[in-house]
C-alpha cells in the first residue's frame, strides 16, 4: 500500500523517501523469494537429466543457474553512457601515468 493523499500533501515531505525505500525493500524480498523458488525448481529438474538434456542437441551445454537474484531495479546504461565511462577511465589512467612520470622526473634531477 502506498501513501494516502493526506500523507503526501499535508504531512512531512520525508515520508515520500521512506515509502520509496519501503517499496524497494518489499520488491527485493519478492525478488529473492522468486529466485529461491526458481532454485528449488532447477534443483528438482537436475534430479532427472532426461527432462533437462533429453531433447537438447548434441554438444549442448547447460546454462548454470545464477548465483544471486537478478537486480531489476538497476538502471541499464545506454551505449553512449558506456562509451563516456570508458573515455573517463582512459583519461584517469593517462592522468595517473603522467603524474607517475612527472614524479620520477623530479627525483632523477
JSON list of C-alpha atoms in Angstrom, two decimals:
[
{"chain": "A", "resi": 1, "resn": "UNK", "atom": "CA", "xyz": [0.00, 0.00, 0.00]},
{"chain": "A", "resi": 2, "resn": "UNK", "atom": "CA", "xyz": [1.27, 3.44, -0.87]},
{"chain": "A", "resi": 3, "resn": "UNK", "atom": "CA", "xyz": [0.87, 6.85, 0.65]},
{"chain": "A", "resi": 4, "resn": "UNK", "atom": "CA", "xyz": [-2.53, 8.38, 1.16]},
{"chain": "A", "resi": 5, "resn": "UNK", "atom": "CA", "xyz": [-3.44, 11.73, -0.33]},
{"chain": "A", "resi": 6, "resn": "UNK", "atom": "CA", "xyz": [-3.29, 13.37, 3.08]},
{"chain": "A", "resi": 7, "resn": "UNK", "atom": "CA", "xyz": [0.15, 11.95, 3.84]},
{"chain": "A", "resi": 8, "resn": "UNK", "atom": "CA", "xyz": [1.54, 13.15, 0.53]},
{"chain": "A", "resi": 9, "resn": "UNK", "atom": "CA", "xyz": [0.14, 16.69, 0.58]},
{"chain": "A", "resi": 10, "resn": "UNK", "atom": "CA", "xyz": [-0.25, 17.53, 4.26]},
{"chain": "A", "resi": 11, "resn": "UNK", "atom": "CA", "xyz": [2.40, 15.65, 6.22]},
{"chain": "A", "resi": 12, "resn": "UNK", "atom": "CA", "xyz": [6.17, 15.58, 6.34]},
{"chain": "A", "resi": 13, "resn": "UNK", "atom": "CA", "xyz": [7.83, 15.53, 2.90]},
{"chain": "A", "resi": 14, "resn": "UNK", "atom": "CA", "xyz": [10.39, 12.96, 4.09]},
{"chain": "A", "resi": 15, "resn": "UNK", "atom": "CA", "xyz": [7.60, 10.36, 4.15]},
{"chain": "A", "resi": 16, "resn": "UNK", "atom": "CA", "xyz": [7.94, 10.06, 0.37]},
{"chain": "A", "resi": 17, "resn": "UNK", "atom": "CA", "xyz": [11.53, 8.90, 0.75]},
{"chain": "A", "resi": 18, "resn": "UNK", "atom": "CA", "xyz": [10.57, 6.43, 3.48]},
{"chain": "A", "resi": 19, "resn": "UNK", "atom": "CA", "xyz": [7.73, 4.98, 1.40]},
{"chain": "A", "resi": 20, "resn": "UNK", "atom": "CA", "xyz": [10.00, 4.66, -1.64]},
{"chain": "A", "resi": 21, "resn": "UNK", "atom": "CA", "xyz": [12.63, 2.86, 0.44]},
{"chain": "A", "resi": 22, "resn": "UNK", "atom": "CA", "xyz": [9.99, 0.53, 1.92]},
{"chain": "A", "resi": 23, "resn": "UNK", "atom": "CA", "xyz": [8.71, -0.22, -1.60]},
{"chain": "A", "resi": 24, "resn": "UNK", "atom": "CA", "xyz": [12.21, -1.15, -2.79]},
{"chain": "A", "resi": 25, "resn": "UNK", "atom": "CA", "xyz": [12.74, -3.39, 0.23]},
{"chain": "A", "resi": 26, "resn": "UNK", "atom": "CA", "xyz": [9.45, -5.19, -0.48]},
{"chain": "A", "resi": 27, "resn": "UNK", "atom": "CA", "xyz": [10.42, -5.62, -4.14]},
{"chain": "A", "resi": 28, "resn": "UNK", "atom": "CA", "xyz": [13.80, -7.08, -3.14]},
{"chain": "A", "resi": 29, "resn": "UNK", "atom": "CA", "xyz": [12.06, -9.55, -0.81]},
{"chain": "A", "resi": 30, "resn": "UNK", "atom": "CA", "xyz": [9.70, -10.63, -3.59]},
{"chain": "A", "resi": 31, "resn": "UNK", "atom": "CA", "xyz": [12.63, -10.96, -6.00]},
{"chain": "A", "resi": 32, "resn": "UNK", "atom": "CA", "xyz": [14.62, -13.08, -3.55]},
{"chain": "A", "resi": 33, "resn": "UNK", "atom": "CA", "xyz": [11.63, -15.34, -2.89]},
{"chain": "A", "resi": 34, "resn": "UNK", "atom": "CA", "xyz": [11.15, -15.85, -6.65]},
{"chain": "A", "resi": 35, "resn": "UNK", "atom": "CA", "xyz": [14.86, -16.60, -7.04]},
{"chain": "A", "resi": 36, "resn": "UNK", "atom": "CA", "xyz": [14.74, -19.16, -4.26]},
{"chain": "A", "resi": 37, "resn": "UNK", "atom": "CA", "xyz": [11.68, -20.81, -5.78]},
{"chain": "A", "resi": 38, "resn": "UNK", "atom": "CA", "xyz": [13.47, -20.96, -9.15]},
{"chain": "A", "resi": 39, "resn": "UNK", "atom": "CA", "xyz": [16.46, -22.56, -7.46]},
{"chain": "A", "resi": 40, "resn": "UNK", "atom": "CA", "xyz": [14.25, -25.26, -5.97]},
{"chain": "A", "resi": 41, "resn": "UNK", "atom": "CA", "xyz": [12.66, -25.96, -9.36]},
{"chain": "A", "resi": 42, "resn": "UNK", "atom": "CA", "xyz": [16.07, -26.03, -11.03]},
{"chain": "A", "resi": 43, "resn": "UNK", "atom": "CA", "xyz": [17.42, -28.50, -8.48]},
{"chain": "A", "resi": 44, "resn": "UNK", "atom": "CA", "xyz": [14.34, -30.68, -8.92]},
{"chain": "A", "resi": 45, "resn": "UNK", "atom": "CA", "xyz": [14.84, -30.75, -12.69]},
{"chain": "A", "resi": 46, "resn": "UNK", "atom": "CA", "xyz": [18.51, -31.60, -12.25]},
{"chain": "A", "resi": 47, "resn": "UNK", "atom": "CA", "xyz": [17.48, -34.73, -10.41]},
{"chain": "A", "resi": 48, "resn": "UNK", "atom": "CA", "xyz": [16.08, -36.10, -13.68]},
{"chain": "A", "resi": 49, "resn": "UNK", "atom": "CA", "xyz": [18.60, -35.43, -16.50]},
{"chain": "A", "resi": 50, "resn": "UNK", "atom": "CA", "xyz": [16.26, -36.76, -19.20]},
{"chain": "A", "resi": 51, "resn": "UNK", "atom": "CA", "xyz": [13.97, -33.78, -18.69]},
{"chain": "A", "resi": 52, "resn": "UNK", "atom": "CA", "xyz": [16.80, -31.27, -19.00]},
{"chain": "A", "resi": 53, "resn": "UNK", "atom": "CA", "xyz": [19.01, -32.92, -21.62]},
{"chain": "A", "resi": 54, "resn": "UNK", "atom": "CA", "xyz": [16.67, -35.38, -23.33]},
{"chain": "A", "resi": 55, "resn": "UNK", "atom": "CA", "xyz": [15.63, -33.06, -26.17]},
{"chain": "A", "resi": 56, "resn": "UNK", "atom": "CA", "xyz": [18.81, -30.98, -26.45]},
{"chain": "A", "resi": 57, "resn": "UNK", "atom": "CA", "xyz": [21.08, -31.09, -29.49]},
{"chain": "A", "resi": 58, "resn": "UNK", "atom": "CA", "xyz": [24.35, -32.96, -29.21]},
{"chain": "A", "resi": 59, "resn": "UNK", "atom": "CA", "xyz": [27.10, -30.88, -27.62]},
{"chain": "A", "resi": 60, "resn": "UNK", "atom": "CA", "xyz": [24.69, -28.53, -25.88]},
{"chain": "A", "resi": 61, "resn": "UNK", "atom": "CA", "xyz": [25.99, -27.45, -22.50]},
{"chain": "A", "resi": 62, "resn": "UNK", "atom": "CA", "xyz": [23.60, -26.47, -19.72]},
{"chain": "A", "resi": 63, "resn": "UNK", "atom": "CA", "xyz": [23.44, -22.89, -18.52]},
{"chain": "A", "resi": 64, "resn": "UNK", "atom": "CA", "xyz": [24.38, -22.56, -14.86]},
{"chain": "A", "resi": 65, "resn": "UNK", "atom": "CA", "xyz": [21.81, -21.15, -12.51]},
{"chain": "A", "resi": 66, "resn": "UNK", "atom": "CA", "xyz": [22.65, -17.59, -11.40]},
{"chain": "A", "resi": 67, "resn": "UNK", "atom": "CA", "xyz": [24.43, -17.19, -8.08]},
{"chain": "A", "resi": 68, "resn": "UNK", "atom": "CA", "xyz": [22.24, -14.30, -6.95]},
{"chain": "A", "resi": 69, "resn": "UNK", "atom": "CA", "xyz": [18.84, -12.84, -7.79]},
{"chain": "A", "resi": 70, "resn": "UNK", "atom": "CA", "xyz": [18.59, -10.59, -10.82]},
{"chain": "A", "resi": 71, "resn": "UNK", "atom": "CA", "xyz": [18.54, -6.92, -9.88]},
{"chain": "A", "resi": 72, "resn": "UNK", "atom": "CA", "xyz": [15.55, -5.47, -11.73]},
{"chain": "A", "resi": 73, "resn": "UNK", "atom": "CA", "xyz": [15.97, -2.04, -10.16]},
{"chain": "A", "resi": 74, "resn": "UNK", "atom": "CA", "xyz": [19.42, -1.39, -11.62]},
{"chain": "A", "resi": 75, "resn": "UNK", "atom": "CA", "xyz": [19.37, 1.21, -14.35]},
{"chain": "A", "resi": 76, "resn": "UNK", "atom": "CA", "xyz": [20.66, -0.04, -17.68]},
{"chain": "A", "resi": 77, "resn": "UNK", "atom": "CA", "xyz": [23.36, 2.06, -19.28]},
{"chain": "A", "resi": 78, "resn": "UNK", "atom": "CA", "xyz": [22.97, 3.25, -22.83]},
{"chain": "A", "resi": 79, "resn": "UNK", "atom": "CA", "xyz": [25.83, 2.71, -25.30]},
{"chain": "A", "resi": 80, "resn": "UNK", "atom": "CA", "xyz": [26.65, 6.42, -25.03]},
{"chain": "A", "resi": 81, "resn": "UNK", "atom": "CA", "xyz": [26.91, 6.18, -21.22]},
{"chain": "A", "resi": 82, "resn": "UNK", "atom": "CA", "xyz": [29.19, 3.14, -21.56]},
{"chain": "A", "resi": 83, "resn": "UNK", "atom": "CA", "xyz": [31.39, 4.99, -24.05]},
{"chain": "A", "resi": 84, "resn": "UNK", "atom": "CA", "xyz": [31.55, 8.00, -21.72]},
{"chain": "A", "resi": 85, "resn": "UNK", "atom": "CA", "xyz": [32.54, 5.77, -18.79]},
{"chain": "A", "resi": 86, "resn": "UNK", "atom": "CA", "xyz": [35.25, 4.11, -20.90]},
{"chain": "A", "resi": 87, "resn": "UNK", "atom": "CA", "xyz": [36.59, 7.50, -22.00]},
{"chain": "A", "resi": 88, "resn": "UNK", "atom": "CA", "xyz": [36.68, 8.74, -18.41]},
{"chain": "A", "resi": 89, "resn": "UNK", "atom": "CA", "xyz": [38.51, 5.59, -17.27]},
{"chain": "A", "resi": 90, "resn": "UNK", "atom": "CA", "xyz": [41.06, 6.04, -20.09]},
{"chain": "A", "resi": 91, "resn": "UNK", "atom": "CA", "xyz": [41.53, 9.68, -19.17]},
{"chain": "A", "resi": 92, "resn": "UNK", "atom": "CA", "xyz": [42.01, 8.83, -15.50]},
{"chain": "A", "resi": 93, "resn": "UNK", "atom": "CA", "xyz": [44.54, 6.14, -16.38]},
{"chain": "A", "resi": 94, "resn": "UNK", "atom": "CA", "xyz": [46.52, 8.56, -18.58]},
{"chain": "A", "resi": 95, "resn": "UNK", "atom": "CA", "xyz": [46.47, 11.17, -15.82]},
{"chain": "A", "resi": 96, "resn": "UNK", "atom": "CA", "xyz": [47.84, 8.66, -13.28]},
{"chain": "A", "resi": 97, "resn": "UNK", "atom": "CA", "xyz": [50.58, 7.62, -15.69]},
{"chain": "A", "resi": 98, "resn": "UNK", "atom": "CA", "xyz": [51.53, 11.25, -16.34]},
{"chain": "A", "resi": 99, "resn": "UNK", "atom": "CA", "xyz": [51.66, 12.01, -12.61]},
{"chain": "A", "resi": 100, "resn": "UNK", "atom": "CA", "xyz": [53.90, 8.99, -12.02]},
{"chain": "A", "resi": 101, "resn": "UNK", "atom": "CA", "xyz": [56.16, 10.04, -14.89]},
{"chain": "A", "resi": 102, "resn": "UNK", "atom": "CA", "xyz": [56.41, 13.59, -13.53]},
{"chain": "A", "resi": 103, "resn": "UNK", "atom": "CA", "xyz": [57.23, 12.28, -10.05]},
{"chain": "A", "resi": 104, "resn": "UNK", "atom": "CA", "xyz": [60.06, 10.12, -11.39]},
{"chain": "A", "resi": 105, "resn": "UNK", "atom": "CA", "xyz": [61.45, 13.04, -13.44]},
{"chain": "A", "resi": 106, "resn": "UNK", "atom": "CA", "xyz": [61.67, 15.21, -10.32]},
{"chain": "A", "resi": 107, "resn": "UNK", "atom": "CA", "xyz": [63.58, 12.57, -8.40]},
{"chain": "A", "resi": 108, "resn": "UNK", "atom": "CA", "xyz": [66.06, 11.96, -11.25]},
{"chain": "A", "resi": 109, "resn": "UNK", "atom": "CA", "xyz": [67.25, 15.60, -11.36]}
]
